[in-house]
Amino acid sequence: MPANTKYLTKSPWQQFAKISAGILGGYIISALFHMVLALWIPMHKEVIISSIFTLFILWCVLLIIPYLFKNGWKVWALYLLISLLLYTAYYFGNQNNPFI
Amino acid sequence: MSKRNYNVFFNTHTVSGIVISVALYIIFFAGAFALFKQEIQFWEEGKSISHTERKDINYDNILSSLDEKHELTGRDLRITFEEKSDHIFINMTASKDTLATEKGKTANYFYADIKSTKTKSYIEQYSLGEFLFRLHFFQQFPVIGVYLAGLVSFFFLFAIVTGVIVHWKKIIPKFYTFNPKTILQKVWTNAHTALGIIGLPFQFIFAVTGAYFALSVLVLLPANFLYNGNQTKLLENLRPARKSYEWVATSNEKIPSFNSFVKKTQNEWDNFHVTKANIKNYGGVNMKYVITGELEDHKRFVGLGRIAYDVYSNKVAVIKDPYTLNYNEDTQRLLTRLHFGDYGGTFMKIIYLILSLITCFVIITGVLIWIESRNKKSMTLRQRLYTAKVGHIYLSICLSMLPVTALAFLFVKFANGYFIDKQTSIYYFYFITWLLFILYFRFKRDNYYTNKASLLLGAIFGFLIPVSNGVVSGNWIWTTYFNQQYEILFIDLLWIGIASFSLLFYIKTKPTIKNQSAFSKAPIDYKNLTALKENLNNNISLIKNTIPMRTKISLLWIFIAIGFIFHHIYGLATVFFNESVLIEGSTGETPFWAHQWRILMEGLALTFGLLTLEVSKKWFILTSFVWAIILGLFNVYHIITAVIYEASNISEILILLLLVIANVFLIKNINIWRKETA
């Protein structure tokens, strides 16, 4: 009983959009999220150490989410927006970076 | 869950699972044996192990003999004591002292015997255990192997999570309806789900920790940003035991005994055992001994302790109490323990082994479900041939690992001592035998047979393993039992266990099972394959309005040849503008390397272009295909180097880019040609 193809994305561009959003976008968000967390909450080193496993778990979740959407490019837009927000938070958090 | 989401997730689970299945099987199968890496090495060498307590080893003796041979002054040493073995593993950096001789300036790593102090290089000490351990993260593939394993691990995590999402509602019913008497696909589906769920927590741990080990670079990358690129500081925080100190000068004092420091550290806490040591700046004024150990398993799950001593002043520089947890240091140890199962002794490792082999079974059933459900009569022949082919290849790779691994155990037993470079001999033996098995099973095209033959051969070779140990090394199971060489005994017993199970499965697998397969219900007639394929090809309508394929291929070859000539002219362009015409050292004669490159590049491309017009034999198509791929790789490499080294030469880069594009078209077209004539 293979999955019913009538529900599946057939366009290769859409497939590409979803996979790339999940792998690339997902990684960027996971990485930025942990960087922001490490900068903003008091337990700086603990966050980095935890990221050795939480990074992969979060990344996996972000790899699954695109498949809930019909349009893969919308996921890309959403992921870019989140990355941008996280980057802003990183930028301001980095002003008083506790690691350097 | 909506119908759409169910189907979408089902598909992602299937696709990700199938893509990683073979690699994942290899990882789990080799990983199961890698749990007993050390025991395998003891078994192979066949010598008794003294079970010397780590604190009673005479390290000073070893260090002084090393100092004679390798001049330790100015080096950093990392020493791993290993659990039970009669070796210690030593990794030394090059000397930081500017006055060090040539001998002191090479980094080294090797094993030293704790009694004779004799050293053995890595490849001399190589064992099948090490091989299987490395195979389980594809280290035999240079550079990218470990990242590949990391990605497989990560997609395994993805497959686990989507698998749980898909099966969530049916997990409990499937558990109870697991009945091997129903049709085959259903048996596998239920076994896949039921066993997948039993092993789930274990598999989840493996996927996450595996990703951590192999893809740690992806964690270090964001951390590196936070540390503003200061890697020394980052690593110092992550691995405090390896912190390095600046070299100041050689000390004139006699180096204090390392042994006493090890004993002192061991006695510092109850139930504490030293495991590792770092010696920093050997012989320097600020020389340090950093001695690490752990609490016994029954005391604490993670109990890392460490003392760093200022050697000459005999003062404690840093101390980490094993009884108080430090999140930053102990988290990493936690992941390692979970991954390697090195807690709770052999019992825990056996549980890990069983769970690994169950995972192998879950992977195989997944592949089998995939093949079965895509082999209905309603599918087109092309689809069915493809599925069947993938199935044959996958199963022959996976299932033949059992007899090949068993054979490799026999090989190392009989070959022990014959090869100086044990690494190469194991590589050749394992990979060539494996390849032969794969080819034989793949062209036999019978999954039932592959399974039966692998189980039977696995059982036969498996039972021979303890026998070979008795014959070659005199380590019969009763001898090792009475001599308390339990590590060696364990490997024999392990193989007796594996062989017994293989034999049991071999006997239990009856031909009736084969009849239930979709293949038996609607068989593919491989003997008349050519007739079937002709039938297929006749159905392909001729597409008008195109350049005939061979003309196209010929044109592309010639385009590439001309492209190379243009490239040379552009390369010479600097001559017109600023360079002196005479190249330094030129004698007026064309050197051989120039001919070589011209013939390989332009010459061969033109040859293929010409021959394509006349020859259409199978060997020719295959040769062109292979050369087109090699040329393609070269062209890609060429454009990358051009962008790096000559970014300003735009016209040259353009022609190189066109060459790459032409090459892609060329490979594509030859591939179509190859398929149509096959």
Coordinates of C-alpha atoms in Angstrom, one line a residue, chain B residues 149-675:
Chain B
A149 CA 27.2 8.7 8.0
G150 CA 26.1 11.8 9.8
L151 CA 23.6 12.7 7.2
V152 CA 22.3 9.2 7.2
S153 CA 22.0 9.4 10.9
F154 CA 20.1 12.7 10.7
F155 CA 17.7 11.4 8.0
F156 CA 17.2 8.3 10.2
L157 CA 15.9 10.7 12.9
F158 CA 13.6 12.1 10.3
A159 CA 12.4 8.6 9.3
I160 CA 11.8 7.7 12.9
V161 CA 9.7 10.7 13.7
T162 CA 7.7 10.5 10.5
G163 CA 7.3 6.7 11.1
V164 CA 5.9 7.4 14.6
I165 CA 3.5 10.0 13.2
V166 CA 2.3 7.6 10.5
H167 CA 1.9 4.6 12.7
W168 CA 0.7 6.4 15.9
K169 CA -2.9 5.2 15.8
K170 CA -2.1 1.7 14.8
I171 CA 0.8 1.0 17.1
I172 CA -1.1 -0.9 19.8
P173 CA -3.5 -2.9 17.5
K174 CA -0.5 -3.9 15.3
F175 CA 1.3 -5.1 18.3
Y176 CA -1.5 -7.6 19.0
T177 CA -2.3 -8.6 15.5
F178 CA 1.3 -9.6 14.8
N179 CA 0.6 -13.0 13.2
P180 CA 3.1 -14.6 10.9
K181 CA 0.5 -16.7 9.2
T182 CA -1.1 -13.9 7.2
I183 CA 0.2 -12.8 3.8
L184 CA 3.8 -11.9 3.6
Q185 CA 3.5 -8.2 3.1
K186 CA 1.3 -8.0 6.2
V187 CA 3.8 -10.0 8.3
W188 CA 6.5 -7.6 7.4
T189 CA 4.4 -4.6 7.9
N190 CA 3.4 -5.7 11.4
A191 CA 6.9 -6.8 12.3
H192 CA 8.3 -3.5 11.0
T193 CA 5.9 -1.6 13.2
A194 CA 6.0 -3.8 16.2
L195 CA 9.8 -4.2 16.4
G196 CA 10.3 -0.6 15.2
I197 CA 8.4 0.6 18.3
I198 CA 10.2 -1.8 20.7
G199 CA 13.6 -0.4 19.5
L200 CA 12.3 3.2 19.2
P201 CA 13.9 4.9 22.3
F202 CA 17.2 3.2 21.4
Q203 CA 17.0 4.2 17.8
F204 CA 16.1 7.7 18.7
I205 CA 19.2 7.9 20.9
F206 CA 21.4 6.5 18.1
A207 CA 20.1 8.9 15.5
V208 CA 20.7 11.9 17.7
T209 CA 24.1 10.9 19.2
G210 CA 25.2 9.6 15.7
A211 CA 24.4 13.0 14.2
Y212 CA 26.4 14.6 17.1
F213 CA 29.5 12.5 16.5
A214 CA 29.5 12.7 12.7
L215 CA 28.1 16.2 12.2
S216 CA 29.6 18.0 15.2
V217 CA 31.0 20.4 12.7
L218 CA 27.4 21.7 12.3
V219 CA 27.2 22.4 16.0
L220 CA 30.7 24.0 16.1
L221 CA 29.9 26.3 13.2
P222 CA 27.3 28.5 15.1
A223 CA 29.4 28.2 18.3
N224 CA 32.4 29.5 16.3
F225 CA 30.4 32.6 15.4
L226 CA 29.6 33.2 19.1
Y227 CA 33.3 32.9 19.9
N228 CA 34.1 35.3 17.1
G229 CA 36.3 32.7 15.4
N230 CA 38.4 32.1 18.4
Q231 CA 38.6 28.3 18.1
T232 CA 41.2 27.8 20.8
K233 CA 38.9 29.4 23.4
L234 CA 35.9 27.5 22.1
L235 CA 37.6 24.1 22.3
E236 CA 39.1 25.0 25.7
N237 CA 35.5 25.5 27.0
L238 CA 34.2 22.3 25.3
R239 CA 37.2 20.1 26.2
P240 CA 38.8 21.5 29.3
A241 CA 41.0 18.4 29.7
R242 CA 42.7 19.1 26.4
K243 CA 43.5 22.7 27.2
S244 CA 47.0 23.5 25.9
Y245 CA 49.6 25.8 27.6
E246 CA 52.1 28.0 26.0
W247 CA 55.7 26.6 25.8
V248 CA 58.1 28.7 27.9
A249 CA 61.4 26.9 28.2
T250 CA 63.0 23.5 29.0
S251 CA 63.3 22.8 32.7
N252 CA 66.6 21.6 34.1
E253 CA 65.0 19.6 36.9
K254 CA 64.4 15.9 36.7
I255 CA 60.9 15.0 35.5
P256 CA 58.8 13.8 38.5
S257 CA 57.4 10.2 38.3
F258 CA 54.2 10.1 36.3
N259 CA 53.3 6.8 38.1
S260 CA 53.0 8.5 41.5
F261 CA 50.6 11.1 40.1
V262 CA 48.4 8.4 38.6
K263 CA 48.3 6.6 41.9
K264 CA 47.6 9.8 43.7
T265 CA 44.7 10.6 41.4
Q266 CA 43.2 7.2 41.7
N267 CA 43.3 7.3 45.5
E268 CA 41.7 10.7 45.6
W269 CA 38.1 9.4 45.5
D270 CA 36.4 6.1 46.3
N271 CA 35.4 3.8 43.4
F272 CA 37.5 6.0 41.1
H273 CA 39.5 4.6 38.1
V274 CA 41.9 6.5 35.9
T275 CA 41.2 6.2 32.2
K276 CA 43.1 8.9 30.4
A277 CA 45.9 11.3 30.8
N278 CA 47.2 14.4 29.0
I279 CA 50.8 15.5 29.5
K280 CA 51.3 19.1 28.5
N281 CA 54.6 20.6 27.6
Y282 CA 56.8 17.6 28.4
G283 CA 59.9 18.7 30.1
G284 CA 58.9 22.3 30.1
V285 CA 59.0 24.6 33.1
N286 CA 55.2 24.7 33.1
M287 CA 54.7 21.0 32.5
K288 CA 51.3 19.6 33.4
Y289 CA 49.8 16.2 34.1
V290 CA 46.1 16.1 33.5
I291 CA 44.7 12.8 34.7
T292 CA 41.1 11.8 34.0
G293 CA 39.1 9.0 35.4
E294 CA 35.6 7.8 36.1
L295 CA 33.6 6.4 38.9
E296 CA 32.5 2.8 38.6
D297 CA 29.3 2.2 36.8
H298 CA 27.3 1.1 39.8
K299 CA 28.1 4.4 41.6
R300 CA 27.1 6.8 39.0
F301 CA 26.0 6.8 35.4
V302 CA 28.3 9.7 34.6
G303 CA 31.1 10.4 37.0
L304 CA 34.0 12.1 35.3
G305 CA 36.8 13.3 37.5
R306 CA 39.9 15.1 36.6
I307 CA 43.0 16.6 38.3
A308 CA 45.5 18.8 36.5
Y309 CA 48.8 19.0 38.4
D310 CA 51.6 21.5 38.1
V311 CA 54.3 18.9 37.8
Y312 CA 57.3 20.6 39.3
S313 CA 55.5 22.4 42.2
N314 CA 53.3 19.3 42.8
K315 CA 50.3 21.6 43.1
V316 CA 46.8 20.9 41.9
A317 CA 46.0 23.4 39.2
V318 CA 42.4 22.3 38.3
I319 CA 40.2 19.7 40.0
K320 CA 36.9 18.2 38.9
D321 CA 35.2 16.1 41.5
P322 CA 33.4 13.1 39.9
Y323 CA 30.7 13.1 42.6
T324 CA 29.5 16.6 41.7
L325 CA 28.1 16.9 38.2
N326 CA 29.2 19.6 35.9
Y327 CA 26.6 20.0 33.1
N328 CA 29.1 21.3 30.5
E329 CA 31.5 18.5 30.8
D330 CA 29.2 15.6 31.7
T331 CA 26.6 16.1 28.9
Q332 CA 29.2 15.1 26.3
R333 CA 30.1 12.1 28.3
L334 CA 26.5 11.2 28.7
L335 CA 26.0 11.2 24.9
T336 CA 29.1 9.0 24.5
R337 CA 27.9 6.6 27.1
L338 CA 24.5 6.3 25.5
H339 CA 26.0 5.8 22.1
F340 CA 28.6 3.2 22.9
G341 CA 26.7 1.4 25.6
D342 CA 29.8 1.2 27.8
Y343 CA 27.9 1.2 31.1
G344 CA 26.6 -1.8 32.9
G345 CA 29.3 -4.0 31.4
T346 CA 28.9 -6.8 28.9
F347 CA 25.2 -7.3 29.8
M348 CA 24.3 -3.8 28.6
K349 CA 26.4 -4.3 25.4
I350 CA 24.6 -7.5 24.6
I351 CA 21.3 -5.6 24.9
Y352 CA 22.7 -3.0 22.6
L353 CA 23.8 -5.7 20.2
I354 CA 20.3 -7.3 20.2
L355 CA 18.6 -3.9 19.7
S356 CA 21.0 -3.2 16.8
L357 CA 20.3 -6.4 15.1
I358 CA 16.5 -5.8 15.6
T359 CA 17.0 -2.5 13.9
C360 CA 18.7 -4.2 11.0
F361 CA 15.6 -6.4 10.8
V362 CA 13.3 -3.4 10.8
I363 CA 15.3 -1.9 8.0
I364 CA 15.1 -5.1 5.9
T365 CA 11.4 -5.4 6.5
G366 CA 11.0 -1.8 5.4
V367 CA 12.8 -2.6 2.2
L368 CA 10.7 -5.8 1.7
I369 CA 7.4 -3.9 2.2
W370 CA 8.6 -1.4 -0.4
I371 CA 9.4 -4.1 -2.9
E372 CA 6.3 -6.2 -2.3
S373 CA 3.8 -3.3 -2.5
R374 CA 5.4 -2.1 -5.7
N375 CA 5.2 -5.4 -7.5
K376 CA 1.6 -5.8 -8.3
K377 CA 0.4 -7.0 -11.7
S378 CA -1.2 -3.6 -12.2
M379 CA 2.2 -1.8 -12.4
T380 CA 3.9 -1.4 -15.7
L381 CA 6.8 -3.8 -16.5
R382 CA 9.3 -0.9 -16.5
Q383 CA 8.3 0.0 -12.9
R384 CA 8.4 -3.6 -11.7
L385 CA 11.8 -4.2 -13.3
Y386 CA 13.1 -1.2 -11.5
T387 CA 11.7 -2.1 -8.1
A388 CA 12.9 -5.6 -8.5
K389 CA 16.4 -4.5 -9.4
V390 CA 16.6 -2.1 -6.5
G391 CA 15.4 -4.9 -4.2
H392 CA 18.0 -7.4 -5.5
I393 CA 20.8 -4.9 -5.1
Y394 CA 19.7 -3.7 -1.6
L395 CA 19.2 -7.2 -0.2
S396 CA 22.4 -8.6 -1.6
I397 CA 24.4 -5.8 -0.1
C398 CA 22.7 -6.1 3.3
L399 CA 22.2 -9.8 3.8
S400 CA 25.7 -10.8 2.5
M401 CA 27.2 -8.8 5.3
L402 CA 26.6 -11.7 7.7
P403 CA 28.7 -14.4 5.9
V404 CA 31.3 -11.8 4.8
T405 CA 31.8 -10.6 8.4
A406 CA 32.0 -14.2 9.7
L407 CA 34.5 -15.0 6.9
A408 CA 36.6 -12.0 7.9
F409 CA 36.8 -13.3 11.4
L410 CA 38.2 -16.6 10.0
F411 CA 40.5 -14.6 7.7
V412 CA 42.1 -12.5 10.5
K413 CA 42.5 -15.6 12.7
F414 CA 44.4 -17.5 10.0
A415 CA 46.3 -14.4 8.6
N416 CA 47.3 -13.1 12.1
G417 CA 51.0 -12.3 12.0
Y418 CA 51.4 -12.7 8.2
F419 CA 50.8 -9.1 7.2
I420 CA 52.7 -6.2 8.4
D421 CA 50.1 -3.8 7.0
K422 CA 47.1 -5.4 8.6
Q423 CA 44.9 -2.6 7.6
T424 CA 45.3 -3.1 3.8
S425 CA 44.9 -6.8 4.1
I426 CA 41.7 -6.5 6.0
Y427 CA 40.4 -3.9 3.5
Y428 CA 41.1 -6.1 0.5
F429 CA 39.7 -9.2 2.1
Y430 CA 36.5 -7.7 3.4
F431 CA 35.6 -5.5 0.4
I432 CA 36.5 -8.0 -2.3
T433 CA 34.6 -10.9 -0.7
W434 CA 31.7 -8.6 -0.1
L435 CA 31.7 -7.4 -3.7
L436 CA 31.8 -11.0 -5.0
F437 CA 28.9 -12.0 -2.8
I438 CA 26.9 -8.9 -3.9
L439 CA 27.5 -9.5 -7.6
Y440 CA 26.6 -13.2 -7.3
F441 CA 23.3 -12.6 -5.3
R442 CA 22.4 -9.6 -7.4
F443 CA 22.5 -11.5 -10.7
K444 CA 20.9 -14.6 -9.1
R445 CA 17.9 -12.3 -8.8
D446 CA 16.2 -14.2 -6.0
N447 CA 15.7 -12.5 -2.7
Y448 CA 14.5 -15.8 -1.1
Y449 CA 17.7 -17.5 -2.2
T450 CA 19.9 -14.5 -1.0
N451 CA 18.4 -14.7 2.4
K452 CA 18.6 -18.5 2.7
A453 CA 22.2 -18.7 1.4
S454 CA 23.4 -15.8 3.6
L455 CA 21.8 -17.4 6.7
L456 CA 23.3 -20.8 6.0
L457 CA 26.8 -19.5 5.1
G458 CA 26.6 -17.2 8.1
A459 CA 25.8 -20.2 10.3
I460 CA 28.6 -22.4 8.9
F461 CA 31.3 -19.8 9.1
G462 CA 30.0 -18.7 12.5
F463 CA 30.4 -22.1 13.9
L464 CA 33.9 -22.4 12.4
I465 CA 35.0 -19.2 14.2
P466 CA 35.4 -20.8 17.7
V467 CA 37.0 -23.8 16.0
S468 CA 39.5 -21.7 14.2
N469 CA 40.4 -19.9 17.5
G470 CA 41.1 -23.3 19.0
V471 CA 43.1 -24.6 16.1
V472 CA 45.2 -21.5 15.4
S473 CA 45.7 -20.0 18.9
G474 CA 44.9 -23.0 21.1
N475 CA 42.1 -20.9 22.7
W476 CA 39.4 -23.5 22.8
I477 CA 36.4 -22.3 24.7
W478 CA 37.1 -24.4 27.7
T479 CA 40.7 -23.2 27.8
T480 CA 39.8 -19.6 27.8
Y481 CA 37.1 -20.3 30.4
F482 CA 39.5 -21.9 32.8
N483 CA 42.2 -19.3 32.1
Q484 CA 39.6 -16.5 32.8
Q485 CA 40.2 -15.0 29.4
Y486 CA 36.5 -14.0 29.3
E487 CA 37.0 -11.4 26.5
I488 CA 38.3 -14.0 24.1
L489 CA 35.7 -16.5 25.3
F490 CA 33.0 -14.0 24.7
I491 CA 33.6 -13.6 21.0
D492 CA 33.5 -17.3 20.5
L493 CA 30.2 -17.5 22.4
L494 CA 28.8 -14.6 20.5
W495 CA 29.5 -16.3 17.2
I496 CA 28.0 -19.6 18.5
G497 CA 24.9 -17.6 19.4
I498 CA 24.7 -15.7 16.1
A499 CA 25.3 -18.9 14.1
S500 CA 22.7 -20.8 16.1
F501 CA 20.1 -18.1 15.4
S502 CA 21.1 -18.0 11.7
L503 CA 20.6 -21.8 11.5
L504 CA 17.3 -21.5 13.3
F505 CA 16.0 -18.9 10.9
Y506 CA 17.5 -20.9 8.0
I507 CA 15.5 -23.9 9.0
K508 CA 12.3 -22.0 9.8
T509 CA 12.2 -20.1 6.5
K510 CA 10.2 -22.5 4.3
P511 CA 9.7 -22.3 0.5
T512 CA 6.0 -21.7 1.2
I513 CA 6.9 -18.2 2.2
K514 CA 8.3 -17.6 -1.2
N515 CA 5.0 -18.5 -2.8
Q516 CA 3.2 -15.7 -0.9
S517 CA 5.5 -13.1 -2.4
A518 CA 4.1 -10.8 -5.1
F519 CA 7.0 -12.0 -7.2
S520 CA 5.7 -15.6 -7.3
K521 CA 2.1 -14.4 -8.0
A522 CA 3.1 -12.4 -10.9
P523 CA 6.6 -13.4 -11.9
I524 CA 9.0 -11.5 -14.1
D525 CA 10.5 -13.7 -16.8
Y526 CA 14.1 -12.8 -16.6
K527 CA 15.2 -15.4 -19.2
N528 CA 13.2 -13.6 -21.9
L529 CA 14.1 -10.2 -20.7
T530 CA 15.4 -9.0 -24.1
A531 CA 12.1 -9.9 -25.7
L532 CA 10.2 -8.1 -22.9
K533 CA 12.4 -5.1 -23.4
E534 CA 11.9 -5.0 -27.1
N535 CA 8.3 -4.9 -26.5
L536 CA 8.8 -2.0 -24.2
N537 CA 10.9 -0.1 -26.7
N538 CA 8.4 -0.6 -29.5
N539 CA 6.0 1.3 -27.4
I540 CA 8.1 4.4 -27.3
S541 CA 6.9 6.6 -30.1
L542 CA 9.5 8.3 -32.2
I543 CA 9.8 11.9 -31.5
K544 CA 10.2 14.1 -34.5
N545 CA 11.9 17.4 -34.9
T546 CA 15.1 16.6 -33.0
I547 CA 18.7 16.2 -33.9
P548 CA 19.5 12.4 -34.1
M549 CA 21.2 11.3 -30.9
R550 CA 24.5 10.2 -32.3
T551 CA 24.9 13.4 -34.3
K552 CA 24.3 15.3 -31.2
I553 CA 26.9 13.3 -29.2
S554 CA 29.4 13.7 -31.9
L555 CA 28.8 17.5 -32.0
L556 CA 29.1 17.7 -28.3
W557 CA 32.5 15.9 -28.3
I558 CA 33.7 18.2 -31.0
F559 CA 32.4 21.3 -29.1
I560 CA 34.4 20.2 -26.1
A561 CA 37.5 19.7 -28.2
I562 CA 37.2 23.1 -29.7
G563 CA 36.4 24.5 -26.2
F564 CA 39.7 23.2 -25.0
I565 CA 41.5 24.9 -27.9
F566 CA 39.8 28.2 -27.2
H567 CA 40.8 27.8 -23.6
H568 CA 44.4 27.4 -24.5
I569 CA 44.2 30.5 -26.7
Y570 CA 42.6 32.5 -23.9
G571 CA 45.2 31.2 -21.5
L572 CA 47.9 32.5 -23.9
A573 CA 46.1 35.9 -24.1
T574 CA 48.3 37.3 -21.4
V575 CA 51.2 36.8 -23.8
F576 CA 49.7 39.3 -26.2
F577 CA 49.2 41.9 -23.5
N578 CA 52.0 41.8 -21.0
E579 CA 54.1 38.7 -20.7
S580 CA 57.4 38.0 -22.3
V581 CA 56.9 35.4 -25.0
L582 CA 59.7 33.2 -23.9
I583 CA 58.6 31.1 -20.9
E584 CA 61.4 30.6 -18.4
G585 CA 63.3 27.4 -19.0
S586 CA 61.7 26.7 -22.4
T587 CA 64.1 25.0 -24.9
G588 CA 62.1 25.2 -28.1
E589 CA 60.9 21.7 -27.7
T590 CA 57.4 20.8 -26.6
P591 CA 57.7 18.9 -23.3
F592 CA 56.1 15.5 -22.9
W593 CA 53.5 16.7 -20.3
A594 CA 52.1 19.1 -22.9
H595 CA 51.5 16.3 -25.4
Q596 CA 50.0 14.2 -22.7
W597 CA 47.4 16.8 -21.8
R598 CA 46.6 17.7 -25.4
I599 CA 46.1 14.1 -26.3
L600 CA 44.0 13.4 -23.2
M601 CA 41.8 16.5 -23.6
E602 CA 41.4 17.6 -27.2
G603 CA 42.8 14.5 -28.8
L604 CA 40.5 12.1 -27.1
A605 CA 37.4 14.3 -27.4
L606 CA 38.0 14.5 -31.1
T607 CA 38.6 10.8 -31.3
F608 CA 35.3 10.1 -29.6
G609 CA 33.6 12.6 -31.8
L610 CA 34.9 10.9 -34.9
L611 CA 34.2 7.3 -33.8
T612 CA 30.6 8.1 -32.7
L613 CA 29.9 8.7 -36.3
E614 CA 31.0 5.2 -37.2
V615 CA 30.9 2.9 -34.2
S616 CA 27.9 1.9 -32.2
K617 CA 29.2 -1.2 -30.3
K618 CA 28.3 -1.6 -26.7
W619 CA 31.9 -1.4 -25.4
F620 CA 32.3 1.8 -27.3
I621 CA 29.2 3.4 -25.8
L622 CA 30.3 2.3 -22.3
T623 CA 33.9 3.7 -22.8
S624 CA 32.5 7.0 -24.1
F625 CA 30.2 7.1 -21.1
V626 CA 33.0 6.5 -18.6
W627 CA 35.3 9.0 -20.3
A628 CA 32.6 11.6 -20.5
I629 CA 32.1 11.3 -16.8
I630 CA 35.8 11.6 -16.0
L631 CA 36.1 14.6 -18.3
G632 CA 33.0 16.1 -16.6
L633 CA 34.7 15.8 -13.2
F634 CA 37.9 17.3 -14.6
N635 CA 36.0 20.2 -16.1
V636 CA 34.2 21.0 -12.9
Y637 CA 37.5 20.9 -11.0
H638 CA 39.0 23.1 -13.7
I639 CA 36.4 25.8 -13.4
I640 CA 36.6 25.8 -9.6
T641 CA 40.4 26.3 -9.7
A642 CA 40.0 29.0 -12.5
V643 CA 37.5 30.9 -10.3
I644 CA 39.9 30.7 -7.4
Y645 CA 43.1 31.5 -9.1
E646 CA 42.2 33.5 -12.2
A647 CA 39.0 35.2 -11.4
S648 CA 39.8 38.2 -13.6
N649 CA 40.1 36.1 -16.8
I650 CA 36.4 36.3 -17.6
S651 CA 36.6 35.0 -21.1
E652 CA 38.4 31.9 -20.0
I653 CA 35.9 31.2 -17.2
L654 CA 33.1 31.6 -19.7
I655 CA 34.5 29.0 -22.0
L656 CA 35.2 26.7 -19.1
L657 CA 31.5 27.1 -18.0
L658 CA 30.3 26.3 -21.5
L659 CA 32.5 23.2 -21.4
V660 CA 30.9 22.0 -18.2
I661 CA 27.4 22.6 -19.7
A662 CA 28.3 20.8 -22.9
N663 CA 29.7 18.0 -20.8
V664 CA 26.5 17.6 -18.8
F665 CA 24.5 17.4 -22.1
L666 CA 27.0 14.9 -23.3
I667 CA 26.8 12.6 -20.3
K668 CA 23.0 12.8 -20.5
N669 CA 22.8 11.9 -24.2
I670 CA 25.3 9.1 -24.0
N671 CA 23.3 7.7 -21.1
I672 CA 20.2 7.7 -23.2
W673 CA 22.1 6.0 -26.0
R674 CA 23.5 3.4 -23.6
K675 CA 20.0 2.6 -22.2

